[in-house]
Amino acid sequence: MRGFICLTSHPKGCEKNVLNQIDYVKSKGSIEGAKKVLVIGASTGFGLASRITSAFGSNAATIGVFFEKAPQEGKTASPGWYNSAAFESQAKKAGLYAKSINGDAFSTEVKNKTIELIKADLGKIDLIIYSLASPVRTHPVTGVTHRSVLKPIGQSFTNKTVDFHTGIVSNITIEPCNEEDIANTVAVMGGEDWEMWMDALVKADVLSENAMTVAYSYIGPQLTEAVYRKGTIGRAKDHLEATAFTISEKLKSIKGKAYVSVNKALVTQASSAIPVIPLYISLLYKTMKAKGLHEGCIEQIQRLFSERLYTKQAIPTDDKGRIRIDDWEMRDDVQAIVAELWTQATTESLPELGDLNGYKSDFLNLFGFGFTGINYLEDVSELVEIEGLQ
Ligand code: NAI
């Protein structure tokens, strides 16, 4: 471990993670969803769950785009690599089309390569999931490399946070950003690249009539507002949410539509990097588990597809046009308890008040560790191939 990064990953454990998600989706029955799906950011977190739900819930052909490190002799791949290898071999076994592109989704080259693949193999696609989480983006037109920051706007922010490896709760002060930080964060995590993808797909005429695209956002409680929704990343999410309307306009001729779905706070590689959020998540997990409301990425996305996107009724949205699948997280009774626990949380009390173990185990699971049924003492080869890699 180094900070919030785990430096190795386990091929069999990652496979287990994927198999568990496939089993979950199958156990929930079939969804009359899209049949030809492109997932941008398909290898971990919500994107992987979207690919699994499409393939194993709706028998969809999927193309996955991601940016993962391939294994080298003596060096493990990044977990998304092993996840994708496991996904593709399961898809193939189930007779489902699945191919992947590993490269920078922000680049024109990867967009073109994806379009060529769609044209050659699928013709047209019905659903595009946009689930990128990245700290950096090199702009394809200007060549400028933008780096996102996770900072408050206007004034410094002091609050509690937890180092989830040690369990130590401490105060953290985050200094406010400058204007450039906001612009850079919006450039990386805002909607410009999503719109560029959709423009390219429209221009290439590879979208079916009624095609839909969905990107993921987050709101969260007042507790994390200064660093999340009202901070630099929040500005990027505002931009992403506004972009849905711009894209919908552009899709009118094919009767297509763009949506943003607001998802629940979950342990992923992206969210572990945000100060304050891990403490919030550990208290949230404890509360939601006690109420029988807890969901991971796959439960969230399975519910998004089966109870929001593909119900034969109009897709329900809030007053800002967003799909809400964070409804259970944001319930008043849940938030009231979390806010109360927050005031009480200390290094000593957190193991009792929060679900630190759940956090840690979810974090280890992201890298393929901590799964029962895997013999971690057994030798495994790090050199695993992704069958449908282009
Ligand atoms: P993640 O870190 O698990 O997944 C990110 C994906 O993007 C991976 O497949 C990765 O390979 C891919 N990626 C990153 N940079 C890339 C690049 N340059 N080119 C191609 N692929 C690239 O992240 P997570 O948490 O699943 O986030 C996905 C979306 O969901 C983000 O927009 C995030 O803000 C949103 N979200 C996350 C929540 C959370 O609590 N984790 C809550 C609500 C929304």
Coordinates of C-alpha atoms and ligand atoms in Angstrom, one line a residue:
M1 CA 0.0 0.0 0.0
R2 CA 1.1 3.5 -0.7
G3 CA -1.4 6.1 0.5
F4 CA -4.7 5.3 -1.1
I5 CA -3.1 3.1 -3.7
C6 CA -2.5 -0.6 -3.6
L7 CA 0.6 -1.3 -5.6
T8 CA -0.2 -4.9 -6.6
S9 CA -3.4 -6.7 -7.6
H10 CA -4.4 -10.3 -7.6
P11 CA -5.6 -11.9 -10.9
K12 CA -7.7 -14.6 -9.3
G13 CA -9.2 -12.2 -6.7
C14 CA -10.2 -9.7 -9.4
E15 CA -11.8 -12.6 -11.3
K16 CA -13.7 -13.5 -8.2
N17 CA -14.9 -9.9 -7.9
V18 CA -16.2 -10.1 -11.5
L19 CA -17.8 -13.5 -11.0
N20 CA -19.6 -12.3 -7.8
Q21 CA -21.0 -9.3 -9.8
I22 CA -22.1 -11.6 -12.7
D23 CA -23.9 -13.9 -10.2
Y24 CA -25.6 -11.0 -8.6
V25 CA -26.9 -9.6 -11.9
K26 CA -28.1 -13.1 -13.0
S27 CA -29.9 -13.6 -9.7
K28 CA -32.0 -10.5 -10.3
G29 CA -33.4 -11.8 -13.6
S30 CA -33.2 -10.3 -17.1
I31 CA -33.6 -6.6 -18.0
E32 CA -35.1 -5.6 -21.4
G33 CA -32.2 -3.2 -21.9
A34 CA -29.9 -2.1 -24.7
K35 CA -28.3 -4.8 -26.9
K36 CA -25.2 -3.0 -28.2
V37 CA -23.4 -1.1 -25.5
L38 CA -20.3 1.1 -25.3
V39 CA -18.9 1.6 -21.8
I40 CA -16.2 4.3 -21.5
G41 CA -14.4 3.6 -18.2
A42 CA -15.4 0.0 -18.2
S43 CA -12.8 -1.7 -16.1
T44 CA -13.6 -0.8 -12.5
G45 CA -16.2 0.8 -10.3
F46 CA -19.5 1.9 -11.8
G47 CA -18.4 1.4 -15.4
L48 CA -17.5 -2.3 -14.8
A49 CA -20.8 -2.8 -13.1
S50 CA -22.5 -1.2 -16.1
R51 CA -20.8 -3.5 -18.5
I52 CA -21.6 -6.6 -16.4
T53 CA -25.3 -5.5 -16.0
S54 CA -25.6 -4.9 -19.7
A55 CA -24.0 -8.2 -20.7
F56 CA -25.4 -10.5 -18.1
G57 CA -28.7 -8.7 -17.5
S58 CA -29.6 -8.0 -21.1
N59 CA -27.4 -10.3 -23.1
A60 CA -25.8 -7.2 -24.7
A61 CA -22.7 -7.0 -26.9
T62 CA -20.3 -4.7 -25.2
I63 CA -17.3 -2.7 -26.1
G64 CA -15.3 -1.5 -23.1
V65 CA -12.8 1.4 -23.2
F66 CA -10.4 1.9 -20.2
F67 CA -6.9 2.9 -19.3
E68 CA -5.1 0.1 -17.4
K69 CA -1.6 -1.1 -17.0
A70 CA -0.8 -4.4 -18.6
P71 CA 1.2 -7.0 -16.6
Q72 CA 4.9 -7.4 -17.1
E73 CA 7.1 -10.3 -16.0
G74 CA 7.3 -9.9 -12.2
K75 CA 4.9 -7.0 -12.1
T76 CA 1.1 -7.3 -11.7
A77 CA -1.3 -5.4 -14.0
S78 CA -3.7 -2.8 -12.6
P79 CA -6.9 -4.4 -11.2
G80 CA -9.0 -3.1 -14.1
W81 CA -6.9 -5.2 -16.5
Y82 CA -7.6 -8.4 -14.6
N83 CA -11.3 -7.4 -14.2
S84 CA -11.6 -7.0 -17.9
A85 CA -9.8 -10.2 -18.7
A86 CA -12.2 -12.1 -16.4
F87 CA -15.2 -10.2 -17.8
E88 CA -14.3 -11.1 -21.4
S89 CA -13.6 -14.7 -20.7
Q90 CA -17.0 -15.0 -18.9
A91 CA -18.8 -13.1 -21.7
K92 CA -17.2 -15.4 -24.3
K93 CA -18.3 -18.5 -22.4
A94 CA -21.8 -17.1 -22.3
G95 CA -21.7 -16.5 -26.1
L96 CA -21.7 -12.7 -25.8
Y97 CA -19.7 -10.4 -27.9
A98 CA -17.1 -8.4 -25.9
K99 CA -14.1 -6.4 -27.0
S100 CA -12.0 -3.9 -25.3
I101 CA -9.8 -0.9 -26.1
N102 CA -7.0 0.0 -23.6
G103 CA -5.9 3.6 -24.1
D104 CA -6.6 7.3 -23.3
A105 CA -10.3 7.9 -23.8
F106 CA -9.7 11.6 -23.9
S107 CA -7.7 11.2 -27.1
T108 CA -9.0 11.5 -30.7
E109 CA -7.1 8.3 -31.6
V110 CA -9.1 6.1 -29.1
K111 CA -12.4 7.7 -30.2
N112 CA -11.6 6.9 -33.8
K113 CA -10.4 3.4 -32.9
T114 CA -13.7 2.7 -31.0
I115 CA -15.8 4.0 -33.9
E116 CA -13.9 1.8 -36.4
L117 CA -14.6 -1.2 -34.1
I118 CA -18.3 -0.3 -33.8
K119 CA -18.6 0.0 -37.6
A120 CA -16.8 -3.3 -38.2
D121 CA -18.6 -5.4 -35.6
L122 CA -21.8 -3.9 -34.3
G123 CA -22.9 -1.4 -36.9
K124 CA -24.8 0.9 -34.5
I125 CA -25.0 1.1 -30.7
D126 CA -28.0 1.8 -28.4
L127 CA -26.4 2.8 -25.1
I128 CA -23.2 4.7 -24.2
I129 CA -22.2 4.7 -20.5
Y130 CA -19.7 7.4 -19.7
S131 CA -17.9 6.5 -16.4
L132 CA -14.5 8.0 -16.5
A133 CA -12.7 9.0 -13.3
S134 CA -9.3 10.5 -13.9
P135 CA -7.0 13.0 -12.3
V136 CA -5.6 14.2 -15.6
R137 CA -6.7 14.9 -19.2
T138 CA -4.6 16.0 -22.1
H139 CA -6.9 18.1 -24.3
P140 CA -7.0 16.6 -27.8
V141 CA -7.2 20.0 -29.5
T142 CA -5.0 22.3 -27.5
G143 CA -2.5 19.6 -26.3
V144 CA -2.7 21.2 -22.8
T145 CA -2.5 18.7 -19.9
H146 CA -5.1 19.6 -17.2
R147 CA -4.9 18.3 -13.7
S148 CA -8.0 18.1 -11.5
V149 CA -7.8 19.1 -7.8
L150 CA -10.1 18.3 -4.9
K151 CA -10.3 21.6 -3.1
P152 CA -12.9 23.9 -1.6
I153 CA -13.8 27.2 -3.3
G154 CA -13.5 30.6 -1.6
Q155 CA -12.4 29.6 1.8
S156 CA -10.3 26.9 3.5
F157 CA -12.2 23.9 4.9
T158 CA -11.5 22.1 8.1
N159 CA -13.1 18.9 9.1
K160 CA -12.5 15.4 10.2
T161 CA -11.1 12.7 8.0
V162 CA -9.9 9.2 8.6
D163 CA -6.8 7.3 7.3
F164 CA -8.6 4.1 6.7
H165 CA -5.4 2.0 6.8
T166 CA -4.6 3.1 10.4
G167 CA -8.1 4.1 11.6
I168 CA -6.8 7.4 12.9
V169 CA -9.3 10.2 12.8
S170 CA -7.8 13.7 12.5
N171 CA -8.6 17.1 11.5
I172 CA -7.6 18.2 8.0
T173 CA -7.6 21.7 6.6
I174 CA -7.8 22.1 2.8
E175 CA -6.8 25.4 1.4
P176 CA -9.1 26.9 -1.2
C177 CA -8.4 26.6 -4.9
N178 CA -7.6 29.3 -7.4
E179 CA -9.6 30.1 -10.6
E180 CA -7.2 28.0 -12.7
D181 CA -7.8 25.0 -10.4
I182 CA -11.6 25.2 -11.1
A183 CA -11.0 25.5 -14.9
N184 CA -8.6 22.5 -14.8
T185 CA -10.9 20.3 -12.8
V186 CA -13.9 21.1 -15.1
A187 CA -11.6 20.3 -18.1
V188 CA -10.9 16.9 -16.7
M189 CA -14.1 15.8 -15.0
G190 CA -16.7 18.1 -16.6
G191 CA -18.7 17.2 -19.7
E192 CA -16.5 18.4 -22.6
D193 CA -15.1 15.0 -23.3
W194 CA -18.5 13.3 -23.0
E195 CA -19.8 15.7 -25.6
M196 CA -16.8 15.1 -27.8
W197 CA -17.5 11.4 -27.7
M198 CA -21.1 11.9 -28.6
D199 CA -20.3 14.3 -31.4
A200 CA -17.9 11.8 -32.8
L201 CA -20.4 9.0 -32.6
V202 CA -23.2 11.1 -34.2
K203 CA -20.9 12.2 -37.0
A204 CA -19.8 8.6 -37.7
D205 CA -23.5 7.6 -37.8
V206 CA -23.1 4.7 -35.4
L207 CA -26.0 5.5 -33.0
S208 CA -29.2 3.7 -33.3
E209 CA -32.5 5.5 -33.2
N210 CA -33.5 6.2 -29.6
A211 CA -29.9 5.7 -28.5
M212 CA -29.3 6.8 -24.9
T213 CA -26.2 8.0 -23.1
V214 CA -25.7 8.1 -19.3
A215 CA -22.9 9.7 -17.3
Y216 CA -22.5 9.4 -13.5
S217 CA -22.5 12.2 -10.9
Y218 CA -22.6 12.6 -7.2
I219 CA -24.2 15.1 -4.8
G220 CA -23.8 13.9 -1.2
P221 CA -24.6 15.5 2.1
Q222 CA -23.9 18.9 3.6
L223 CA -21.0 17.4 5.6
T224 CA -18.9 16.9 2.5
E225 CA -20.3 19.8 0.5
A226 CA -17.4 22.2 0.9
V227 CA -14.9 19.6 -0.5
Y228 CA -17.2 17.9 -2.9
R229 CA -20.4 19.4 -4.4
K230 CA -19.5 23.0 -3.7
G231 CA -15.8 22.4 -4.3
T232 CA -13.8 22.1 -7.6
I233 CA -15.1 18.6 -8.4
G234 CA -18.7 19.9 -7.8
R235 CA -18.1 22.5 -10.5
A236 CA -17.0 19.8 -12.8
K237 CA -20.2 17.8 -12.0
D238 CA -22.3 20.9 -12.6
H239 CA -20.7 21.1 -16.0
L240 CA -21.3 17.4 -16.7
E241 CA -24.9 17.7 -15.7
A242 CA -25.4 20.8 -17.9
T243 CA -23.8 18.9 -20.8
A244 CA -26.5 16.3 -20.7
F245 CA -28.9 18.9 -22.0
T246 CA -26.5 20.0 -24.8
I247 CA -26.1 16.4 -25.9
S248 CA -29.8 15.7 -25.7
E249 CA -30.3 18.6 -28.1
K250 CA -27.8 17.1 -30.5
L251 CA -29.4 13.7 -30.3
K252 CA -32.9 15.0 -31.2
S253 CA -32.7 13.9 -34.8
I254 CA -32.2 10.3 -33.8
K255 CA -34.7 10.6 -30.9
G256 CA -31.8 10.0 -28.5
K257 CA -31.3 11.3 -25.0
A258 CA -28.5 12.0 -22.6
Y259 CA -28.9 11.6 -18.8
V260 CA -26.9 12.0 -15.7
S261 CA -27.5 9.5 -13.0
V262 CA -26.6 10.6 -9.5
N263 CA -25.1 7.5 -7.7
K264 CA -24.4 6.6 -4.1
A265 CA -21.0 7.2 -2.4
L266 CA -19.0 4.0 -2.7
V267 CA -15.5 2.8 -2.1
T268 CA -13.7 2.9 -5.5
Q269 CA -10.2 3.9 -6.5
A270 CA -11.5 7.4 -7.3
S271 CA -13.4 8.1 -4.1
S272 CA -10.6 6.8 -1.8
A273 CA -8.5 9.7 -3.0
I274 CA -10.9 12.4 -1.8
P275 CA -10.2 13.7 1.8
V276 CA -13.2 13.5 4.3
I277 CA -15.1 11.1 2.0
P278 CA -13.7 7.9 3.5
L279 CA -14.9 8.9 7.0
Y280 CA -18.3 9.8 5.6
I281 CA -18.5 6.5 3.7
S282 CA -17.6 4.4 6.8
L283 CA -20.4 6.0 8.8
L284 CA -22.8 5.8 5.9
Y285 CA -22.0 2.1 5.3
K286 CA -22.6 1.3 9.0
T287 CA -26.0 3.2 8.9
M288 CA -27.2 1.8 5.6
K289 CA -26.2 -1.8 6.5
A290 CA -28.1 -1.5 9.8
K291 CA -31.1 -0.5 7.9
G292 CA -30.7 -3.1 5.2
L293 CA -30.2 -0.4 2.6
H294 CA -26.5 -0.9 1.7
E295 CA -25.6 -1.3 -2.0
G296 CA -22.3 -1.7 -3.8
C297 CA -21.5 -0.7 -7.4
I298 CA -23.3 -3.7 -8.9
E299 CA -26.4 -3.4 -6.8
Q300 CA -26.6 0.4 -7.6
I301 CA -26.2 -0.2 -11.4
Q302 CA -28.5 -3.2 -11.5
R303 CA -31.2 -1.1 -9.8
L304 CA -30.4 1.9 -12.1
F305 CA -31.0 -0.3 -15.2
S306 CA -33.9 -2.3 -14.0
E307 CA -35.9 0.4 -12.0
R308 CA -34.9 3.6 -13.8
L309 CA -33.6 3.2 -17.4
Y310 CA -35.6 0.2 -18.7
T311 CA -39.0 0.1 -17.1
K312 CA -41.2 0.9 -20.2
Q313 CA -42.2 4.1 -18.4
A314 CA -40.7 7.5 -18.7
I315 CA -37.4 7.7 -16.9
P316 CA -38.0 9.5 -13.6
T317 CA -35.8 12.5 -12.9
D318 CA -35.5 15.2 -10.3
D319 CA -36.2 18.9 -10.8
K320 CA -32.8 19.3 -12.5
G321 CA -33.4 16.5 -14.9
R322 CA -31.1 14.0 -13.1
I323 CA -31.8 10.4 -12.5
R324 CA -31.5 9.7 -8.7
I325 CA -30.2 6.3 -7.6
D326 CA -28.7 7.9 -4.5
D327 CA -32.2 8.0 -3.1
W328 CA -31.5 5.6 -0.2
E329 CA -28.2 7.3 0.7
M330 CA -30.0 10.7 0.8
R331 CA -33.0 9.5 2.9
D332 CA -33.6 11.9 5.8
D333 CA -33.4 9.1 8.4
V334 CA -30.1 7.9 7.0
Q335 CA -28.5 11.3 6.8
A336 CA -29.7 12.3 10.3
I337 CA -27.9 9.3 11.8
V338 CA -24.7 9.9 9.8
A339 CA -24.7 13.5 10.9
E340 CA -25.0 12.5 14.5
L341 CA -22.3 9.8 14.3
W342 CA -20.0 12.3 12.6
T343 CA -20.0 14.6 15.7
Q344 CA -19.1 11.6 17.8
A345 CA -16.4 9.9 15.6
T346 CA -12.9 9.8 17.0
T347 CA -10.0 7.4 16.5
E348 CA -11.3 5.5 19.6
S349 CA -15.0 5.4 18.8
L350 CA -14.8 4.9 15.0
P351 CA -14.4 1.1 15.0
E352 CA -17.7 1.0 16.9
L353 CA -19.5 3.8 15.2
G354 CA -18.4 3.3 11.7
D355 CA -17.9 0.5 9.3
L356 CA -14.1 0.8 9.0
N357 CA -13.8 -2.9 8.4
G358 CA -16.3 -2.7 5.6
Y359 CA -14.4 0.1 4.1
K360 CA -11.1 -1.7 4.3
S361 CA -12.4 -4.9 3.0
D362 CA -14.1 -3.1 0.0
F363 CA -10.8 -1.3 -0.6
L364 CA -8.8 -4.6 -0.6
N365 CA -11.5 -6.2 -2.8
L366 CA -10.9 -3.5 -5.5
F367 CA -7.4 -5.0 -6.0
G368 CA -8.6 -8.6 -5.8
F369 CA -7.5 -9.1 -2.1
G370 CA -9.6 -10.3 0.8
F371 CA -11.9 -12.7 -1.0
T372 CA -12.9 -15.9 0.6
G373 CA -12.4 -18.9 -1.6
I374 CA -9.1 -17.6 -3.0
N375 CA -5.9 -19.2 -1.9
Y376 CA -3.6 -16.3 -1.6
L377 CA -0.6 -18.6 -0.9
E378 CA -0.9 -20.3 -4.2
D379 CA 1.3 -19.2 -7.1
V380 CA -0.6 -17.5 -9.9
S381 CA 0.8 -16.0 -13.1
E382 CA 0.6 -12.2 -13.3
L383 CA 0.7 -12.6 -17.1
V384 CA -3.0 -12.7 -18.0
E385 CA -4.3 -11.7 -21.4
I386 CA -7.5 -9.9 -22.3
E387 CA -9.0 -12.0 -25.1
G388 CA -10.8 -9.3 -27.0
L389 CA -8.3 -6.6 -26.6
Q390 CA -7.9 -4.5 -29.8
Ligands
NAI1 P1 -13.1 4.2 -11.0 O1 -11.8 4.8 -10.7 O2 -13.5 2.9 -10.4 O3 -13.2 3.9 -12.6 C1 -12.7 4.8 -13.5 C2 -12.7 4.2 -14.9 O4 -12.2 5.2 -15.8 C3 -11.7 3.0 -15.1 O5 -12.3 2.0 -16.0 C4 -10.5 3.6 -15.7 O6 -9.7 2.6 -16.5 C5 -11.1 4.6 -16.6 N1 -10.2 5.7 -17.0 C6 -9.6 6.6 -16.2 N2 -8.9 7.5 -17.0 C7 -9.1 7.1 -18.3 C8 -8.6 7.5 -19.5 N3 -7.8 8.6 -19.6 N4 -8.9 6.8 -20.6 C9 -9.7 5.7 -20.6 N5 -10.2 5.2 -19.4 C10 -9.9 5.9 -18.3 O7 -14.2 5.3 -10.7 P2 -15.7 5.3 -10.3 O8 -15.7 5.6 -8.8 O9 -16.4 4.1 -10.8 O10 -16.2 6.6 -11.0 C11 -16.9 6.6 -12.3 C12 -17.8 7.8 -12.3 O11 -18.8 7.7 -11.3 C13 -17.1 9.1 -12.1 O12 -17.7 10.1 -12.9 C14 -17.4 9.4 -10.6 O13 -17.4 10.8 -10.3 C15 -18.8 8.9 -10.5 N6 -19.3 8.6 -9.2 C16 -18.5 8.0 -8.2 C17 -19.0 7.8 -6.9 C18 -18.2 7.0 -5.9 O14 -18.5 7.1 -4.7 N7 -17.2 6.3 -6.3 C19 -20.4 8.2 -6.5 C20 -21.1 8.8 -7.6 C21 -20.6 9.0 -8.9

